[in-house]
Tab-separated table of N, CA, C and O in Angstrom:
chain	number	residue	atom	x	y	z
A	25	UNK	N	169.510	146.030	96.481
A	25	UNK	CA	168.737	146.828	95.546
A	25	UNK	C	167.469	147.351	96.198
A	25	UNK	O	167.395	148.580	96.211
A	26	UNK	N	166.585	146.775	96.672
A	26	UNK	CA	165.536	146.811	97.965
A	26	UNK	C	165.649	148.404	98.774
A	26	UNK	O	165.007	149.451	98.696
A	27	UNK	N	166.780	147.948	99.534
A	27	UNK	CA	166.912	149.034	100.530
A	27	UNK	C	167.138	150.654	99.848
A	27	UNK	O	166.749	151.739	100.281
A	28	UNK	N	168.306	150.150	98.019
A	28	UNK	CA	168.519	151.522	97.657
A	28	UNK	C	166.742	152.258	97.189
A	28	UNK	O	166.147	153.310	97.421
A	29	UNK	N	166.412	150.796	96.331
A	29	UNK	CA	164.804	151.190	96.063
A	29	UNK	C	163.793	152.497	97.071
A	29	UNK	O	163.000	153.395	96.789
A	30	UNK	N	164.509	151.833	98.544
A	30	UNK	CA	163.556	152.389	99.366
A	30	UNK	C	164.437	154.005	99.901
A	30	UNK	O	164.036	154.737	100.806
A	31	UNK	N	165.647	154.227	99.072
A	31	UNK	CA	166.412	155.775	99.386
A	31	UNK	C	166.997	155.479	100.614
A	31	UNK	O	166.806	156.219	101.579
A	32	UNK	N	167.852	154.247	100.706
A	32	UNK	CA	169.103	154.282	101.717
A	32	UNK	C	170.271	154.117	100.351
A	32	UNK	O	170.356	153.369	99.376
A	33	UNK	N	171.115	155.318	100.934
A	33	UNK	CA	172.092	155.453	100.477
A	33	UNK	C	173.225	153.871	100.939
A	33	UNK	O	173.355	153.573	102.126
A	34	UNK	N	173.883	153.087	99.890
A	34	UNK	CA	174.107	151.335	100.039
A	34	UNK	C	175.614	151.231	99.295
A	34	UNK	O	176.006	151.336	98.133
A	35	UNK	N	176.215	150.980	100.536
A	35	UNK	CA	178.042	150.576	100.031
A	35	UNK	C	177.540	149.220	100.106
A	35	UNK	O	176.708	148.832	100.926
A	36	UNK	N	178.122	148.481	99.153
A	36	UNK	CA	178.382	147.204	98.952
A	36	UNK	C	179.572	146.725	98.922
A	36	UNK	O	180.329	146.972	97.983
A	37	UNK	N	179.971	145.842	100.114
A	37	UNK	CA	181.053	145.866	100.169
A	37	UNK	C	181.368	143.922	99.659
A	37	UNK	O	180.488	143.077	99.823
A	38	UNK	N	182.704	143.606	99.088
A	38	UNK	CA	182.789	142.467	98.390
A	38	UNK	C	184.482	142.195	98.484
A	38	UNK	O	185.364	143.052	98.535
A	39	UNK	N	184.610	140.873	98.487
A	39	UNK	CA	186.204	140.606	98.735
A	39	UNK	C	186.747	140.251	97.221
A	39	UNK	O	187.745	140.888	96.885
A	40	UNK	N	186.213	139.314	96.264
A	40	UNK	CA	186.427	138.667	95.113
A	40	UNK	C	185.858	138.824	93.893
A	40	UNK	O	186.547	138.907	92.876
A	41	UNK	N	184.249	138.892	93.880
A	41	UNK	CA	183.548	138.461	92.712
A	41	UNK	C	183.416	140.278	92.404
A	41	UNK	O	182.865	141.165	93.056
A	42	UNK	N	184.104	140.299	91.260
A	42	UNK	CA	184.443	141.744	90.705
A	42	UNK	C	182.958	141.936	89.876
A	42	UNK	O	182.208	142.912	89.861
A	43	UNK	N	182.833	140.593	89.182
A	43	UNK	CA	181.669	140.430	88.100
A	43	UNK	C	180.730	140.880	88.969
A	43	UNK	O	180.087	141.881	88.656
A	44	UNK	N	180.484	140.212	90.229
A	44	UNK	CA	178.847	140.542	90.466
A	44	UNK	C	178.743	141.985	91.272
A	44	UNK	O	177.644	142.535	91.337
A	45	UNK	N	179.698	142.479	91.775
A	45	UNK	CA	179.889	143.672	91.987
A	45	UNK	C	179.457	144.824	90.757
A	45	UNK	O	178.696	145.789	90.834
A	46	UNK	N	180.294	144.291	89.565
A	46	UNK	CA	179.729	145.627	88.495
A	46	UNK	C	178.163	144.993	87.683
A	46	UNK	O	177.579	145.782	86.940
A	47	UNK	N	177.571	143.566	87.885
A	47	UNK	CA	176.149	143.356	87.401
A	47	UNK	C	175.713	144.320	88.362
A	47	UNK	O	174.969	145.236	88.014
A	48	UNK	N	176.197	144.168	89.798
A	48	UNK	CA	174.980	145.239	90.851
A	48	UNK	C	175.308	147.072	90.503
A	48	UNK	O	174.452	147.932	90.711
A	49	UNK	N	176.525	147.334	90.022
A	49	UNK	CA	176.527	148.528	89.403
A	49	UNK	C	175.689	149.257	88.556
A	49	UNK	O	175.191	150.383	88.586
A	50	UNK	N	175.664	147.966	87.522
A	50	UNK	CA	174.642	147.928	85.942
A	50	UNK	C	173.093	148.254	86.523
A	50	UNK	O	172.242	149.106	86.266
A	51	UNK	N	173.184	147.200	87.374
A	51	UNK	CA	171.675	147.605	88.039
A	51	UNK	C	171.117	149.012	88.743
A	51	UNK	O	170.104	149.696	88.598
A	52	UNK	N	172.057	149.069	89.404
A	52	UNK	CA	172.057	150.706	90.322
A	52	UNK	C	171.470	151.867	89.262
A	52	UNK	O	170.611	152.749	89.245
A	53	UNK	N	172.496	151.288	88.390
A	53	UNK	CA	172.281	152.647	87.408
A	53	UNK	C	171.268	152.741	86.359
A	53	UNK	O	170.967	153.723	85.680
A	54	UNK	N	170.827	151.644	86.340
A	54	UNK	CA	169.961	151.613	85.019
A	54	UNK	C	168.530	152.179	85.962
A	54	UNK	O	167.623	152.822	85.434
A	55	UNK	N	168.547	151.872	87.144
A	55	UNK	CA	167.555	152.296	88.266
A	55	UNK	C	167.257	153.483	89.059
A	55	UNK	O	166.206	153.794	89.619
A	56	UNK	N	168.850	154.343	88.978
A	56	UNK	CA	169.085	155.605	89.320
A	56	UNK	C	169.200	155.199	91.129
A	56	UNK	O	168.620	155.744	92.069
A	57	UNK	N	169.935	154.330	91.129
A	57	UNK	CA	169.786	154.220	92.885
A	57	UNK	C	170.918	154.155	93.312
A	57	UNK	O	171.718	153.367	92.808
A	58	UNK	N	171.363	155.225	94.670
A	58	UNK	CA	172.508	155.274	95.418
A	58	UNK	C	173.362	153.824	96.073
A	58	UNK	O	173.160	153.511	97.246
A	59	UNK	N	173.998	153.275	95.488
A	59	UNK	CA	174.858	151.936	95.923
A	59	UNK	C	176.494	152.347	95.181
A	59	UNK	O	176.565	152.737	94.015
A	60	UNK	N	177.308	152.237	95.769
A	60	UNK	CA	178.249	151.781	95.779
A	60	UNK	C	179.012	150.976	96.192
A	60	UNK	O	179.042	150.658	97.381
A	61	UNK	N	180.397	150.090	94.590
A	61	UNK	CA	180.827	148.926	95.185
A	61	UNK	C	182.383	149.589	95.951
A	61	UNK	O	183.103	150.544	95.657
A	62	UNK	N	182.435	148.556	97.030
A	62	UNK	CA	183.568	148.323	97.043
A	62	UNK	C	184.070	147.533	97.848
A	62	UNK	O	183.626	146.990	98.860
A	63	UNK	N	185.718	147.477	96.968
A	63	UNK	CA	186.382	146.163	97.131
A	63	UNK	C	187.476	146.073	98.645
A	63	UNK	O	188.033	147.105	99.022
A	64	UNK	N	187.635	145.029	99.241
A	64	UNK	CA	188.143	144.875	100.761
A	64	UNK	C	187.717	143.444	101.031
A	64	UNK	O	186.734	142.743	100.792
A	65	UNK	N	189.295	143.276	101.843
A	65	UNK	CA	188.831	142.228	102.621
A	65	UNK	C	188.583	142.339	104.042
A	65	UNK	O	189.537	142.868	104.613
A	66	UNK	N	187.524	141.986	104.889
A	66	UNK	CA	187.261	142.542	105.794
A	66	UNK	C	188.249	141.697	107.103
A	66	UNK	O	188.318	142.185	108.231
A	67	UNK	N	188.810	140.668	106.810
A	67	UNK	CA	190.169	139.781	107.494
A	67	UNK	C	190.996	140.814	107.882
A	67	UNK	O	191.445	141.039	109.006
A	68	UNK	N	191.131	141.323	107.024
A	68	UNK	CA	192.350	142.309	106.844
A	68	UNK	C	192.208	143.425	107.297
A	68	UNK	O	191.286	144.187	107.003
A	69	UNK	N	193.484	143.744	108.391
A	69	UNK	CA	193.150	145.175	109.172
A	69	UNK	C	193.347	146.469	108.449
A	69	UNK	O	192.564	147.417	108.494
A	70	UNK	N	194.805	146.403	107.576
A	70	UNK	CA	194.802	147.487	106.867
A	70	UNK	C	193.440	147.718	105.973
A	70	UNK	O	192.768	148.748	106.031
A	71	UNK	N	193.211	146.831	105.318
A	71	UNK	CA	191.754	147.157	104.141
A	71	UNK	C	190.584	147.106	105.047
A	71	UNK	O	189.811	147.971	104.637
A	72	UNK	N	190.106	146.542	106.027
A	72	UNK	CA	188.986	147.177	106.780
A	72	UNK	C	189.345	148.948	106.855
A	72	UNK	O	188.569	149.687	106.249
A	73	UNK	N	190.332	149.467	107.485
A	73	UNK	CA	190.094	150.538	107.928
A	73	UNK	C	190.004	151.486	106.726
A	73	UNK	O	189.404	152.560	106.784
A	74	UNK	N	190.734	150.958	105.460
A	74	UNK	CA	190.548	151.649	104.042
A	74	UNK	C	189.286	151.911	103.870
A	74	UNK	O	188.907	153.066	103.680
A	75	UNK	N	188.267	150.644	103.922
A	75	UNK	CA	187.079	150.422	103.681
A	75	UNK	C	186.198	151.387	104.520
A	75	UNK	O	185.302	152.051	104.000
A	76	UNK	N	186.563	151.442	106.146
A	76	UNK	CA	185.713	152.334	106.755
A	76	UNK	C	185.952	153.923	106.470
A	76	UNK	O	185.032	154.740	106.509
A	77	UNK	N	187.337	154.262	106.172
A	77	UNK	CA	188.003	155.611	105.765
A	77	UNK	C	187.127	156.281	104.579
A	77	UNK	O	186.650	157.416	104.557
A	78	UNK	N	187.043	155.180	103.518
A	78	UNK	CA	186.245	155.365	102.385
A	78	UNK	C	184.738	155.669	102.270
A	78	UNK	O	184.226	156.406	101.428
A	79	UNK	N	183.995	154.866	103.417
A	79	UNK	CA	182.497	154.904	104.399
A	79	UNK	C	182.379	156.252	104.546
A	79	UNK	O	181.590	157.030	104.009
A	80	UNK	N	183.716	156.544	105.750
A	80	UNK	CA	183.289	158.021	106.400
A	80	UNK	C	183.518	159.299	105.930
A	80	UNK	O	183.173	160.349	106.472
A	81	UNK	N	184.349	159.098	104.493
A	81	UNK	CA	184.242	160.514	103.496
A	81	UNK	C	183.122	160.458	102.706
A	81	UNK	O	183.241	161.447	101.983
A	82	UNK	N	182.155	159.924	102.424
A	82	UNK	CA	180.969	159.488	101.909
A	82	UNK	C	179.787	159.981	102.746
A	82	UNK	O	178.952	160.733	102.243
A	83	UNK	N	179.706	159.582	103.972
A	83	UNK	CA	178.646	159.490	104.634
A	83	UNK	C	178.599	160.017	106.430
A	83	UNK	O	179.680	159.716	106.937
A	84	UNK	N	177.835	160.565	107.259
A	84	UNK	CA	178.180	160.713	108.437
A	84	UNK	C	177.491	159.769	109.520
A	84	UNK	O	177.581	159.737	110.747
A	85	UNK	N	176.710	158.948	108.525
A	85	UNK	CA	175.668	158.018	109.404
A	85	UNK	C	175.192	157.072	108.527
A	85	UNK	O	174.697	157.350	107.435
A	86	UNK	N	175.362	155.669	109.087
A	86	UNK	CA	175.177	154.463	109.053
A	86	UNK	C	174.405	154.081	109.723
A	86	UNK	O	174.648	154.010	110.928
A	87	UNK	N	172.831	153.577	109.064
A	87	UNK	CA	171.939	153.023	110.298
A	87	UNK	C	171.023	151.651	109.647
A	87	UNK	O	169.837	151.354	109.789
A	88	UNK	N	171.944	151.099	109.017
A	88	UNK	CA	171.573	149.500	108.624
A	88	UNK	C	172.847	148.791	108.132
A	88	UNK	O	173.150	148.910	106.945
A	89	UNK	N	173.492	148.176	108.832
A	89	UNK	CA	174.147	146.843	108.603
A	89	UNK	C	174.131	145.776	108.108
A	89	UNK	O	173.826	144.970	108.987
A	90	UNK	N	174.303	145.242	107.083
A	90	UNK	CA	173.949	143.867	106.406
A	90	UNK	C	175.176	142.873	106.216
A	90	UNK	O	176.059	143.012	105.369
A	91	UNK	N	175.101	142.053	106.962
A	91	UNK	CA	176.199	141.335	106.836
A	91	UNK	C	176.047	140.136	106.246
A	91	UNK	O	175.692	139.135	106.869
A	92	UNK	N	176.341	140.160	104.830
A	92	UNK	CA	176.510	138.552	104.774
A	92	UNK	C	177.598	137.496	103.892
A	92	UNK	O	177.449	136.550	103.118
A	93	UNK	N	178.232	137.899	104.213
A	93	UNK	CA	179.521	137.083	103.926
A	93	UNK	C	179.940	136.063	104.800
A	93	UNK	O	179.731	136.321	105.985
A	94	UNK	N	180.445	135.028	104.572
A	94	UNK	CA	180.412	133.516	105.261
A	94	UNK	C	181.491	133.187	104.616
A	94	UNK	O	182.117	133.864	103.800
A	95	UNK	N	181.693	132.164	104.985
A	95	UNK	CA	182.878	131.009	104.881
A	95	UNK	C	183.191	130.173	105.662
A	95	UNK	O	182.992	130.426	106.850
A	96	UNK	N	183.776	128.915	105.301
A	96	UNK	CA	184.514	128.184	106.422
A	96	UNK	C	185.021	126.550	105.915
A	96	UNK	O	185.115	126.599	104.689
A	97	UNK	N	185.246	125.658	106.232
A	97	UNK	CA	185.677	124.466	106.231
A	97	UNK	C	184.486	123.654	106.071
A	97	UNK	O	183.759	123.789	107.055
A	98	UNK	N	184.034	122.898	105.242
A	98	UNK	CA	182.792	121.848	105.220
A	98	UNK	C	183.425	120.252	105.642
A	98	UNK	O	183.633	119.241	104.971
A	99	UNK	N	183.598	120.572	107.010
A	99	UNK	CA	184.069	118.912	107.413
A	99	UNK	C	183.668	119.041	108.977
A	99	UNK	O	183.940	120.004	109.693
A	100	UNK	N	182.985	117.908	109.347
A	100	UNK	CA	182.546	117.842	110.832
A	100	UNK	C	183.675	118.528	111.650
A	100	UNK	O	184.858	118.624	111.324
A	101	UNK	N	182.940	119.085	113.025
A	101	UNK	CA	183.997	120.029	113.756
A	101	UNK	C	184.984	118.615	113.874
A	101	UNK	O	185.659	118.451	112.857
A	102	UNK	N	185.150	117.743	114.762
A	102	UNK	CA	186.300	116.625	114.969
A	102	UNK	C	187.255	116.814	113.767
A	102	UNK	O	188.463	116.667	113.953
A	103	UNK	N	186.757	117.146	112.492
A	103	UNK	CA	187.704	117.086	111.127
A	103	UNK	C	188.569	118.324	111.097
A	103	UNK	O	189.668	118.323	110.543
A	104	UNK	N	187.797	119.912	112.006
A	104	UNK	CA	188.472	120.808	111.394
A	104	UNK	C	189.852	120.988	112.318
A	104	UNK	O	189.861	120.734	113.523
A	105	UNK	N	190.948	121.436	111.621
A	105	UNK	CA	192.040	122.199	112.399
A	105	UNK	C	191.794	123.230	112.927
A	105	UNK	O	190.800	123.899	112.647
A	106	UNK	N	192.756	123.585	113.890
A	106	UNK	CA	192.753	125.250	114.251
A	106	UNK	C	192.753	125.951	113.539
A	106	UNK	O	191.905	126.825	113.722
A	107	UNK	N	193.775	126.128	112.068
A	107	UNK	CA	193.874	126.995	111.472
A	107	UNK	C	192.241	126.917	110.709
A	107	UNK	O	191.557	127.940	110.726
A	108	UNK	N	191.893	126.100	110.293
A	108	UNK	CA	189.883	125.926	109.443
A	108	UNK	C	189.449	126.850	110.486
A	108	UNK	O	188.930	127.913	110.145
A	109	UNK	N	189.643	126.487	112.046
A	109	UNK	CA	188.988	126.771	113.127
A	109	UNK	C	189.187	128.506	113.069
A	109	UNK	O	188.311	129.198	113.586
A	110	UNK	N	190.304	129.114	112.458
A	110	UNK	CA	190.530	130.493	112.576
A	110	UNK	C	190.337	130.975	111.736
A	110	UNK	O	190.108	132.166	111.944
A	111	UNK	N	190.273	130.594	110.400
A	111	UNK	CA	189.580	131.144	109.301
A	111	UNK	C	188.277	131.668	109.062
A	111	UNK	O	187.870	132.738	108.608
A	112	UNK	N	187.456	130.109	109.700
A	112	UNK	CA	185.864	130.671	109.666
A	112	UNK	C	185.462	131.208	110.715
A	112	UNK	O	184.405	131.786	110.461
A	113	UNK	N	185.794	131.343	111.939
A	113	UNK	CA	186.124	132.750	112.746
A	113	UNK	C	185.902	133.993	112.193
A	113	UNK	O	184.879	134.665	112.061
A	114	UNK	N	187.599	134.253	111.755
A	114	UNK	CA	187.849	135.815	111.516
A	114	UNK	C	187.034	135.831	110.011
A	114	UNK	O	187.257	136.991	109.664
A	115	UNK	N	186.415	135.368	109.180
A	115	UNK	CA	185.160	135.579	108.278
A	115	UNK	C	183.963	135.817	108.952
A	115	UNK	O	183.627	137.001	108.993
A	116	UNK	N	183.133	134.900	109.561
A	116	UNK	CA	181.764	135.000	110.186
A	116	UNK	C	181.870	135.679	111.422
A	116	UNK	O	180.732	136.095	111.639
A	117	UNK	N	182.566	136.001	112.296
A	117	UNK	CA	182.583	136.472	113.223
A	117	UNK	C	183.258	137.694	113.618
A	117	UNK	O	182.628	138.745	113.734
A	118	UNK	N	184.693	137.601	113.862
A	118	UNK	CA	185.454	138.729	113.848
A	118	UNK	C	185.449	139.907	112.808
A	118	UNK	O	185.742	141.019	113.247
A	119	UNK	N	185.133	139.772	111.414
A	119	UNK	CA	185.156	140.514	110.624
A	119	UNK	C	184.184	141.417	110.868
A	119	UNK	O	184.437	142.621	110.930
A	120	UNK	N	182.923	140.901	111.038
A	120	UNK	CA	181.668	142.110	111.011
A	120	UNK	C	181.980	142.642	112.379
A	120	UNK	O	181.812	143.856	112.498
A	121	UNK	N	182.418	141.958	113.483
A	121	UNK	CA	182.563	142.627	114.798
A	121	UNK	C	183.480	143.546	114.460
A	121	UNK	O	182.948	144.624	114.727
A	122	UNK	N	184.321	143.700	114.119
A	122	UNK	CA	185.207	144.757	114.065
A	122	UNK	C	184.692	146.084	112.830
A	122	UNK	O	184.945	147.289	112.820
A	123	UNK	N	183.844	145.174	111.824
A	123	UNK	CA	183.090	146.390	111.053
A	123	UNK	C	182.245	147.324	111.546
A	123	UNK	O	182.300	148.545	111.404
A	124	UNK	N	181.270	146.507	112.276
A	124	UNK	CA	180.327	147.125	113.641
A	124	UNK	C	181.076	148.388	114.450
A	124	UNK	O	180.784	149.576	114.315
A	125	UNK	N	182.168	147.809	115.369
A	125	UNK	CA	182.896	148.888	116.082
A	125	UNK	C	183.183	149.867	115.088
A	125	UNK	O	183.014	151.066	115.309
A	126	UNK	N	183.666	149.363	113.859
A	126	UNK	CA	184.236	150.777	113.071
A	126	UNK	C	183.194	151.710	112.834
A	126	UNK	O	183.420	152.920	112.818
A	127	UNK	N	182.063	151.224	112.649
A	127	UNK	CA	180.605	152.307	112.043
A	127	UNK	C	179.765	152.371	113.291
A	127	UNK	O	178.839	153.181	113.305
A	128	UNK	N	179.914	151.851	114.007
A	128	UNK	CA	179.237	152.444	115.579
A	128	UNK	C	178.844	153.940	115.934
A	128	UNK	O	177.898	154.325	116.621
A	129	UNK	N	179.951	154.783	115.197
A	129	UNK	CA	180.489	156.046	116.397
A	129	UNK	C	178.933	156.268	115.078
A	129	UNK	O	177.902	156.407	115.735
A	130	UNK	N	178.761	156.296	114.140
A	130	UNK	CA	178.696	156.770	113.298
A	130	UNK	C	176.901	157.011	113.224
A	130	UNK	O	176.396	157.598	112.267
């Protein structure tokens, strides 16, 4: 809300919580500020590139990144499996790296 406050045009992007996606809608609008939601999982190769496809008919330049989506396994590393081990990976890590490359050119 901040950044739209300050006239950056703001995709919000979200995998699940539909609710807090349209409270931040409610807000946008009652405020008159450029944000839009949308929905993707960023794991996912087909819906990343939906997500960036959707970015770049919108906009020709991206020049703030906010990443904060997380996840992972809450059990000492010795506890986690590979697969825990690849999950909270391709969430905290791989996902925004590959979001990054997609809005780079941009």
């Amino acid at each position: 809300l901040e950044l739209a406050r300050r006239g950056v045009k703001v995709f919000a992007l979200y995998a699940r919580n539909r609710k807090a996606a349209e409270e931040l809608e409610k807000q946008a609008k009652a405020e008159e500020l450029q944000i839009q939601t949308l929905r993707g999982d960023l794991t996912d190769e087909d819906k990343l590139q939906e997500l960036l496809t959707a970015i770049k008919e919108q906009t020709q330049q991206v020049d703030i990144l906010v990443h904060a989506a997380a996840s992972g396994v809450h059990n000492s590393a010795l506890e986690l499996s590979e697969k825990h081990m690849k999950w909270t990976f391709n969430v905290n890590v791989f996902s925004v790296h590959n979001l990054m490359r997609g809005i780079a050119p941009m």
